[in-house]
mmCIF file of C-alpha atoms in Angstrom:
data_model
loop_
_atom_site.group_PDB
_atom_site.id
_atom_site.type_symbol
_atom_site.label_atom_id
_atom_site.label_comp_id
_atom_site.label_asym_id
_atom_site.label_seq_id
_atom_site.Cartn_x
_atom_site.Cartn_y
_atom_site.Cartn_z
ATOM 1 C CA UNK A 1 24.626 17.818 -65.721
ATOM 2 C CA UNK A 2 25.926 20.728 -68.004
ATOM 3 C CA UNK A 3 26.635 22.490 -65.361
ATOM 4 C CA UNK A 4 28.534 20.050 -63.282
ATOM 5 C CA UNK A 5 30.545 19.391 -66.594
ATOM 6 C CA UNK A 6 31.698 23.385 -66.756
ATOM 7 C CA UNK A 7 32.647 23.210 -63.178
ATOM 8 C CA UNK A 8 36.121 22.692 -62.907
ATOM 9 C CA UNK A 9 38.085 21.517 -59.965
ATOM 10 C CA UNK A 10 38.241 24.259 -57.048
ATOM 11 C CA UNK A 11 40.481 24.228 -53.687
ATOM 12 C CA UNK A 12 38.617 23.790 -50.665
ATOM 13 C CA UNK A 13 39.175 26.578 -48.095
ATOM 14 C CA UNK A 14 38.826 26.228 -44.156
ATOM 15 C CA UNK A 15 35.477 27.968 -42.170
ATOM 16 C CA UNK A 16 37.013 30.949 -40.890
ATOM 17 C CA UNK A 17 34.804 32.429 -37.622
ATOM 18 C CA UNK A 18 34.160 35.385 -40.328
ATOM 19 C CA UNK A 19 32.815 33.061 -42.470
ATOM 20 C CA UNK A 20 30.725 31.457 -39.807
ATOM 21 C CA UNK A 21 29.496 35.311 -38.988
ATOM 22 C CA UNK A 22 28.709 36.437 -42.255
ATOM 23 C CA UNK A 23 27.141 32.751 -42.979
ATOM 24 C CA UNK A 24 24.766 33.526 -39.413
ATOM 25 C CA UNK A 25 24.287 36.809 -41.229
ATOM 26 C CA UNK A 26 23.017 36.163 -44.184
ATOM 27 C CA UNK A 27 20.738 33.529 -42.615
ATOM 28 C CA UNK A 28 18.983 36.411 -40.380
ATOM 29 C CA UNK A 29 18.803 39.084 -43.392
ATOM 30 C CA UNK A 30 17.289 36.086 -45.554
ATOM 31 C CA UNK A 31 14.197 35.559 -41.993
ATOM 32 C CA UNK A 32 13.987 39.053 -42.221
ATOM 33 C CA UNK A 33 13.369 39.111 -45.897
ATOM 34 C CA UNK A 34 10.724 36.592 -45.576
ATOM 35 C CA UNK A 35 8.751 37.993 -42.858
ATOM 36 C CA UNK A 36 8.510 40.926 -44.490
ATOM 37 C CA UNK A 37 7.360 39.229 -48.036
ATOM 38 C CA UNK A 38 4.590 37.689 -46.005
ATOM 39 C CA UNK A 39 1.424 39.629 -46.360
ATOM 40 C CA UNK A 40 -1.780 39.411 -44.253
ATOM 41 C CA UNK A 41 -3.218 36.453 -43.612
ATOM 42 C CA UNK A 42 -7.139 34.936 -42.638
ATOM 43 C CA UNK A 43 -7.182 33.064 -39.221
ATOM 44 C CA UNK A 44 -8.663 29.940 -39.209
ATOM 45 C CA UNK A 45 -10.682 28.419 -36.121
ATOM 46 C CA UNK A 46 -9.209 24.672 -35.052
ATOM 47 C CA UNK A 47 -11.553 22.046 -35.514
ATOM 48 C CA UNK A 48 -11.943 18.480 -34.005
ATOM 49 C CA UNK A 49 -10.751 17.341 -37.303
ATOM 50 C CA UNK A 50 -7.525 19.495 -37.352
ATOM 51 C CA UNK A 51 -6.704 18.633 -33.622
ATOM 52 C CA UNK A 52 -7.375 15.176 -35.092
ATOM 53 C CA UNK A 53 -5.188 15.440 -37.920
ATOM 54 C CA UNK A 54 -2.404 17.209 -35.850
ATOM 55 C CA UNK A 55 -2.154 14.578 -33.012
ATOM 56 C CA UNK A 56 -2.266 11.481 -35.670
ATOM 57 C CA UNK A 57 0.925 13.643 -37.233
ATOM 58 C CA UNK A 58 2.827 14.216 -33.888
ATOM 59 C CA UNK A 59 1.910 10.420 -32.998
ATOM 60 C CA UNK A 60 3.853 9.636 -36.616
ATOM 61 C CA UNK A 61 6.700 11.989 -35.758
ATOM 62 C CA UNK A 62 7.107 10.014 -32.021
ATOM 63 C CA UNK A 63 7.339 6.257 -34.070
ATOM 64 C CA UNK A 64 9.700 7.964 -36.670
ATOM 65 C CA UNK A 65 11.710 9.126 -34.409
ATOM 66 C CA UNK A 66 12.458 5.671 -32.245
ATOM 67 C CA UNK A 67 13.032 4.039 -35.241
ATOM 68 C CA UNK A 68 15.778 6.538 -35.918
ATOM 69 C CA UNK A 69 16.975 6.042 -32.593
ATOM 70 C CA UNK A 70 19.743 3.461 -32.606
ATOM 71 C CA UNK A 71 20.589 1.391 -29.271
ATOM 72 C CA UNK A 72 22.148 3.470 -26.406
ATOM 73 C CA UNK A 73 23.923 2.742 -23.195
ATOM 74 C CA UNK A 74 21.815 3.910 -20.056
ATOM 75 C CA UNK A 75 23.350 5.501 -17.408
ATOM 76 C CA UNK A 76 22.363 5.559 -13.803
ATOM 77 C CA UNK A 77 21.237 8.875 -12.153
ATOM 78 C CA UNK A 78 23.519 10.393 -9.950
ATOM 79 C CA UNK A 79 22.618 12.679 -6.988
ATOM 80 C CA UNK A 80 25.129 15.368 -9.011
ATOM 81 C CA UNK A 81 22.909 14.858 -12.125
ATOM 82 C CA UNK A 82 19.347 15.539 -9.793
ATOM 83 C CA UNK A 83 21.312 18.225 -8.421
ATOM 84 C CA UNK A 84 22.144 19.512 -11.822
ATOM 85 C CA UNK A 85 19.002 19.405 -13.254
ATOM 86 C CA UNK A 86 16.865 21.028 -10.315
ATOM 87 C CA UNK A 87 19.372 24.025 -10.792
ATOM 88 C CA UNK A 88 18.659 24.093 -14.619
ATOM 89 C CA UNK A 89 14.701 24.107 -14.086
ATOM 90 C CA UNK A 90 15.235 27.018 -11.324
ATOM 91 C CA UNK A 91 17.110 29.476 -13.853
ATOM 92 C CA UNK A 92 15.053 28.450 -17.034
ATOM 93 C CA UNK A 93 11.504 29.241 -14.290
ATOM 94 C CA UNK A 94 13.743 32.895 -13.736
ATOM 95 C CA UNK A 95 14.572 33.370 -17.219
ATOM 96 C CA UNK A 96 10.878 33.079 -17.947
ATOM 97 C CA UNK A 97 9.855 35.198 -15.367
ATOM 98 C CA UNK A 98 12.361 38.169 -16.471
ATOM 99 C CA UNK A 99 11.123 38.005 -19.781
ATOM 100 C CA UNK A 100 7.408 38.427 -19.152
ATOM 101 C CA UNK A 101 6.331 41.655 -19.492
ATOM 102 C CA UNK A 102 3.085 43.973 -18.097
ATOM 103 C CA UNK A 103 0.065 42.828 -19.695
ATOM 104 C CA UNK A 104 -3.203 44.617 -19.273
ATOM 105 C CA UNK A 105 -6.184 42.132 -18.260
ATOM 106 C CA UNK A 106 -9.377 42.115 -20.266
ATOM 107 C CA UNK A 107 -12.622 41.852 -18.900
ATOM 108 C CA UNK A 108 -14.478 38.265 -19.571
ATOM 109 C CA UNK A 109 -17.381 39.010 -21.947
ATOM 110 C CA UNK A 110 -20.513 36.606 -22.665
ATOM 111 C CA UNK A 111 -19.119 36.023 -25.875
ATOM 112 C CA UNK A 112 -15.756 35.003 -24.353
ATOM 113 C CA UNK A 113 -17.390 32.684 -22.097
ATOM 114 C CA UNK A 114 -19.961 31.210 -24.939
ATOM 115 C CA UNK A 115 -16.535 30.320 -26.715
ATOM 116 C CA UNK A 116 -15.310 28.894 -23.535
ATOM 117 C CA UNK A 117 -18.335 26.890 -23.275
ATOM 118 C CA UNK A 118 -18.143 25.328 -26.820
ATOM 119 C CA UNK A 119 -14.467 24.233 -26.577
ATOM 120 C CA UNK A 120 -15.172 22.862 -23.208
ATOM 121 C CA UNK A 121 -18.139 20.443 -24.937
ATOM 122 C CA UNK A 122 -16.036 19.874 -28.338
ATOM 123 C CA UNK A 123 -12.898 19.163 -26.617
ATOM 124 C CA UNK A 124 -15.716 16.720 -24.611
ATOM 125 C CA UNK A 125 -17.347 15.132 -27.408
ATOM 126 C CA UNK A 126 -13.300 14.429 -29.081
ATOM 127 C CA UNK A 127 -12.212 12.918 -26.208
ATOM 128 C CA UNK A 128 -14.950 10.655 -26.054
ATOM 129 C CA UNK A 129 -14.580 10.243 -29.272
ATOM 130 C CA UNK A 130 -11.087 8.750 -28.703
ATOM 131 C CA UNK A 131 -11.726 6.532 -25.458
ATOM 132 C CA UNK A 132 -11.363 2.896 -25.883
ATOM 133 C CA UNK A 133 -12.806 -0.132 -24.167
ATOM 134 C CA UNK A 134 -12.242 -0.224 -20.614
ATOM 135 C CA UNK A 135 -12.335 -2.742 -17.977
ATOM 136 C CA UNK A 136 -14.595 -2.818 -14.944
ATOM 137 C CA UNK A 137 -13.358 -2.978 -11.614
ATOM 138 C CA UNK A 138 -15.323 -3.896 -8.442
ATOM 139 C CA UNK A 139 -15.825 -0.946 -6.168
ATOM 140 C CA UNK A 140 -13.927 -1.487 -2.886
ATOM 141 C CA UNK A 141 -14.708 -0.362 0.533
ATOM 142 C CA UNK A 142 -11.548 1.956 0.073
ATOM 143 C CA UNK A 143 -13.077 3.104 -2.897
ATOM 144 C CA UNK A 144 -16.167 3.682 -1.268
ATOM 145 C CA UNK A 145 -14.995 5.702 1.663
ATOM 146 C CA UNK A 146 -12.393 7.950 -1.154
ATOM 147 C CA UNK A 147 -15.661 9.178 -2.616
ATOM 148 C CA UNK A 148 -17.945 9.761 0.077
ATOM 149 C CA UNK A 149 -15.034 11.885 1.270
ATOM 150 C CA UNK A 150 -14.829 14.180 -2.042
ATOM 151 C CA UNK A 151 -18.853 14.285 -1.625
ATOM 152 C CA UNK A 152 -18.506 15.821 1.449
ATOM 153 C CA UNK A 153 -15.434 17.838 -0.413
ATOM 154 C CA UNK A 154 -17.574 18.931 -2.866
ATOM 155 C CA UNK A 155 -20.388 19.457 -0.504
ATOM 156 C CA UNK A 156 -18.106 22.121 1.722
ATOM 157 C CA UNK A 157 -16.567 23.756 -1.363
ATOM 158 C CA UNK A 158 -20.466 24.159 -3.109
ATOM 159 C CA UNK A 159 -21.736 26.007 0.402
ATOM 160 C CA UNK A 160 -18.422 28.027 0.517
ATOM 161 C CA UNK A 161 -19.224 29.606 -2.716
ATOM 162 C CA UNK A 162 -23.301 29.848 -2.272
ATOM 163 C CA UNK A 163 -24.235 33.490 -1.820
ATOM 164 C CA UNK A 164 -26.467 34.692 0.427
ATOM 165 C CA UNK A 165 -30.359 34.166 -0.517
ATOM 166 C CA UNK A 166 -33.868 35.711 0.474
ATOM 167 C CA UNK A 167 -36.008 33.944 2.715
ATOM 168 C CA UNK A 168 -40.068 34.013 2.203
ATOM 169 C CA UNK A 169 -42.350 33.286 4.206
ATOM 170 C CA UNK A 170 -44.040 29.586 5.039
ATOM 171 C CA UNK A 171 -47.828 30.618 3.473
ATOM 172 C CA UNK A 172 -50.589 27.582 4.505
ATOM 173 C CA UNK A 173 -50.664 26.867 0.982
ATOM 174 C CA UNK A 174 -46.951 26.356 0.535
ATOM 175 C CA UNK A 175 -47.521 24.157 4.169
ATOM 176 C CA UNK A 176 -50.660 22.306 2.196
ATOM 177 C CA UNK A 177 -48.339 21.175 -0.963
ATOM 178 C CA UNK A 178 -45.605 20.368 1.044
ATOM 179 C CA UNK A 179 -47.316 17.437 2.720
ATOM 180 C CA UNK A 180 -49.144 16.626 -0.136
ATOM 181 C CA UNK A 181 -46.090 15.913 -2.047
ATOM 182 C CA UNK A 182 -44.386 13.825 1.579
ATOM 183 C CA UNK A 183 -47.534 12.051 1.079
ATOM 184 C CA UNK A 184 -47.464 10.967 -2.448
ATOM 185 C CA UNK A 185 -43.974 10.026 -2.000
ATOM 186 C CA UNK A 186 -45.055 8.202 1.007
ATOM 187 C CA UNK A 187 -47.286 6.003 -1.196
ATOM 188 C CA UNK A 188 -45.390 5.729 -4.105
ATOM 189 C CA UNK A 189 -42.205 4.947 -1.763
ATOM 190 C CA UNK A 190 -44.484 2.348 -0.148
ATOM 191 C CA UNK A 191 -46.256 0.831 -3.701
ATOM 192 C CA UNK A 192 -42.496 0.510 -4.986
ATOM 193 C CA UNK A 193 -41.249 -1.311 -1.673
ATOM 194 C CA UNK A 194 -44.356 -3.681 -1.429
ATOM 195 C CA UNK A 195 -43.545 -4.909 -5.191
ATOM 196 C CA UNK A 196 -39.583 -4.841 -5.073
ATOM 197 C CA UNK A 197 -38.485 -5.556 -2.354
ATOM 198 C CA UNK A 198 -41.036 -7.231 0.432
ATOM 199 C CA UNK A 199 -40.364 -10.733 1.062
ATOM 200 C CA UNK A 200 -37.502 -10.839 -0.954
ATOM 201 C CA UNK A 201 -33.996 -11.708 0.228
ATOM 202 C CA UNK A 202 -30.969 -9.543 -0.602
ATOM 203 C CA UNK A 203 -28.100 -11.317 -2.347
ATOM 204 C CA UNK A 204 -24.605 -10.201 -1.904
ATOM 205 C CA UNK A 205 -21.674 -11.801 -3.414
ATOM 206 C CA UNK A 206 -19.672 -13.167 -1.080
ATOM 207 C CA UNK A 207 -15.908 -12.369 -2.487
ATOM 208 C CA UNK A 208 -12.812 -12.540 -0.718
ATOM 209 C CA UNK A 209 -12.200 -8.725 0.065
ATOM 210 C CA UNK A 210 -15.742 -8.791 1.422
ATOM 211 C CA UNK A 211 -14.362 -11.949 3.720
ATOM 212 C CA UNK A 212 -11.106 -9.977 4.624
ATOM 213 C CA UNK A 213 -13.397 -6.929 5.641
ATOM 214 C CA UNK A 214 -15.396 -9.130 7.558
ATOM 215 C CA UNK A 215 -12.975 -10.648 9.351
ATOM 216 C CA UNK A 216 -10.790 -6.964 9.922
ATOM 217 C CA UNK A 217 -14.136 -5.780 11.478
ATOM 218 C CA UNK A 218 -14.748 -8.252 13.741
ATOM 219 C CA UNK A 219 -10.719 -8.316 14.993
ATOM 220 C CA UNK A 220 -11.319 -4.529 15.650
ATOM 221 C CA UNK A 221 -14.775 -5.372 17.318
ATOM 222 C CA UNK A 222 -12.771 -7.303 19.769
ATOM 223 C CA UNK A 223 -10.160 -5.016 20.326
ATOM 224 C CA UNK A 224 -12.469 -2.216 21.074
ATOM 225 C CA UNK A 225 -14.347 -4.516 23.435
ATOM 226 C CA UNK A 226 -11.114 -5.567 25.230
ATOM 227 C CA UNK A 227 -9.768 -1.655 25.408
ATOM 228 C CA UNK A 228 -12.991 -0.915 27.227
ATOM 229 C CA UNK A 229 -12.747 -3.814 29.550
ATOM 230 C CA UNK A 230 -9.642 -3.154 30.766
ATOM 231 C CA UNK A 231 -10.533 0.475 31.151
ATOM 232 C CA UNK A 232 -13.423 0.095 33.286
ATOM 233 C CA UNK A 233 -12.057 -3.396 35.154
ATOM 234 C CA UNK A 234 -11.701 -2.386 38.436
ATOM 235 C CA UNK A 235 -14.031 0.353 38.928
ATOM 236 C CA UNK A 236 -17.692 0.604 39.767
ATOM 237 C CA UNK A 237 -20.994 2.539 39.209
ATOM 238 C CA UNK A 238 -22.093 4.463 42.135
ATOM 239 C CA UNK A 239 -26.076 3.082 42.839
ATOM 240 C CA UNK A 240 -28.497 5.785 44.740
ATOM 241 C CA UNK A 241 -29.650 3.712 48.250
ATOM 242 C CA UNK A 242 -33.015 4.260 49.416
ATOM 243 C CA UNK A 243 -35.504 2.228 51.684
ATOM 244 C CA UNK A 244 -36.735 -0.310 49.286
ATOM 245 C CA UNK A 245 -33.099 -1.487 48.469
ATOM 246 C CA UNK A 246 -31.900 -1.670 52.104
ATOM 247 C CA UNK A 247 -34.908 -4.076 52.671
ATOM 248 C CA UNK A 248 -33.366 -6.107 49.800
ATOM 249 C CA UNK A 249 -29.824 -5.959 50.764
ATOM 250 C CA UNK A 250 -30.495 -7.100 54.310
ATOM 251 C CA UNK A 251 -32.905 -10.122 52.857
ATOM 252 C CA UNK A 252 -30.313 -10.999 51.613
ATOM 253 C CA UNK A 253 -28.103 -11.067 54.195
ATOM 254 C CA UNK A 254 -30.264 -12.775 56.112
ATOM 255 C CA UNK A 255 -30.334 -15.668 53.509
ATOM 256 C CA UNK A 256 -26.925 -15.559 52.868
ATOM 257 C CA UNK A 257 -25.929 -15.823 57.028
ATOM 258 C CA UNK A 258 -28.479 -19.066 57.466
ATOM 259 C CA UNK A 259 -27.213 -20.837 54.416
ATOM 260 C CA UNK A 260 -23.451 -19.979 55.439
ATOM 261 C CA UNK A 261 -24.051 -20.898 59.547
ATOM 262 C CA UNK A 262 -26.758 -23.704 58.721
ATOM 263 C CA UNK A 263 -29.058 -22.120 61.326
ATOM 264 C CA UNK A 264 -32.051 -23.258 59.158
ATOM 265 C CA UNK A 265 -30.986 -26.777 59.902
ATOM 266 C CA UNK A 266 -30.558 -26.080 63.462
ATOM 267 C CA UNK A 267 -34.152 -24.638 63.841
ATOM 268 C CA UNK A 268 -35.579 -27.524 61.861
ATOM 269 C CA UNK A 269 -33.907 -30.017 64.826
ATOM 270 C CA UNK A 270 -35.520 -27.450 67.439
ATOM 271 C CA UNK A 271 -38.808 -27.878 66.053
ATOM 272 C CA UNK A 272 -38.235 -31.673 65.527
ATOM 273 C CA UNK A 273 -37.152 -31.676 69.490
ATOM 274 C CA UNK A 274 -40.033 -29.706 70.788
ATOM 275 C CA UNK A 275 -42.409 -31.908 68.767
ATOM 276 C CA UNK A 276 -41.093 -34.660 70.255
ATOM 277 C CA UNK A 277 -41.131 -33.653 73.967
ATOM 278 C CA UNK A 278 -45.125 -32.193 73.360
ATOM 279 C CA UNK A 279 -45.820 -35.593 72.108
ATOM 280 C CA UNK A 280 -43.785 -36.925 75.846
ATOM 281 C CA UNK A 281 -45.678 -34.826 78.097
ATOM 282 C CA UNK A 282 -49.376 -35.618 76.025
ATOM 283 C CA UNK A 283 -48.438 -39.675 76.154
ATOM 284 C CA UNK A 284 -46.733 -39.471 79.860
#
């Protein structure tokens, strides 16, 4: 307050560019200064509890900040603005790139990968730590056929990188446990099937995708069956002909020409005449 009071009334001056310069100057000689006032320090390792700490702080910064934000007008995207901004992320990715220098690789050492290891579970255990309740959803069939396909994913990736190994040889005692072991798990296979699941029914719910799947399977069922009729309509199946078959097929000619020209019924009135006219000539 004393101080105010011996202040008198001054006469403000414009910022000058030298002003400005000198202003930028002292502000670098004053960084300077304090870097070099700074003397050695102890590094400390990052706990859960600092990570913690520091994303509960930038979580605060993020709600102070939108409530700082007033209301603003948005404006649409234009393809000059996409344009604009691809350009801007290809010179800042070349920018970075010019500044890197040569750096000089360092072998990975156990203790290197021990650290590794230990972030990898802590950073593990924290975000565990921080998972919430979740919901359960049913498993799908599209589900179902996404992860048999990263099993057989991971299945092709794990042989890729499997190096080469050492056979040994098949000794009759290796043979002797080997079907020991089938045969126990034969038995306990069989003991765990005989009280689990013999004589009792499966249950499965019957929900509407498992309807819709039921009913897409049988439309493509029907296709199917219709594509491969109308493929084979039309042609036939060449059949080897050997004696026993010709006797057949001509049988059955020989059936199908007296049903077709009634000459069974014609013989029958033959007979029936001639039985007659024996009767004639016995009597007469």
């Amino acid at each position: 307050v004393l101080y105010k009071e011996s202040v008198g009334t001054g006469t403000p001056t414009p910022v000058t560019p030298e002003m400005e310069r000198v202003k930028r100057n002292q502000e670098i000689c004053s960084s300077v200064l304090y870097k070099e006032n700074i003397g050695k320090a102890t590094p400390t390792p990052v706990t859960p509890e600092m990570e913690r700490v520091k994303r509960n702080q930038e979580i605060i910064s993020s709600v102070l900040y939108k409530e700082n934000v007033g209301k603003v007008t948005p404006t649409p995207i234009t393809p000059e603005m996409e344009r604009v901004k691809r350009n801007q992320e290809i010179i800042s990715s070349v920018l970075y790139k010019e500044n890197l220098g040569r750096a000089t690789p360092t072998p990975v050492t156990p203790e290197m990968e021990r650290a590794r290891r230990n972030q990898e579970q802590i950073s593990s255990a924290v975000y565990k730590e921080g998972l919430g309740k979740a919901t359960p959803t049913p498993v799908t069939p599209e589900m179902e056929r996404v992860k048999r396909n990263q099993e057989n994913i991971s299945s092709v990736l794990y042989k890729e990188h499997l190096a080469k190994g050492t056979p040994t040889p098949m000794t009759p005692e290796m043979e002797r446990a080997k079907r020991n072991q089938e045969n126990i798990s034969s038995v306990l296979y069989s003991d765990s099937f005989r009280k689990q699941v013999q004589g009792k029914a499966a249950y499965v719910l019957d929900t509407p995708e498992m309807r819709r799947v039921r009913e897409t399977q049988k439309h493509i069922s029907t296709v199917k069956y219709h594509e491969d009729f109308e493929k084979s309509k039309g042609s036939f199946t060449p059949v080897v002909t050997d004696p026993i078959t010709e006797r057949v097929k001509k049988n059955m000619q020989d059936f199908s020409d007296i049903s077709y020209r009634g000459i069974q019924r014609r013989v029958v009135e033959m007979e029936r005449k001639r039985v007659d006219q024996d009767q004639e000539n016995l009597t007469g």
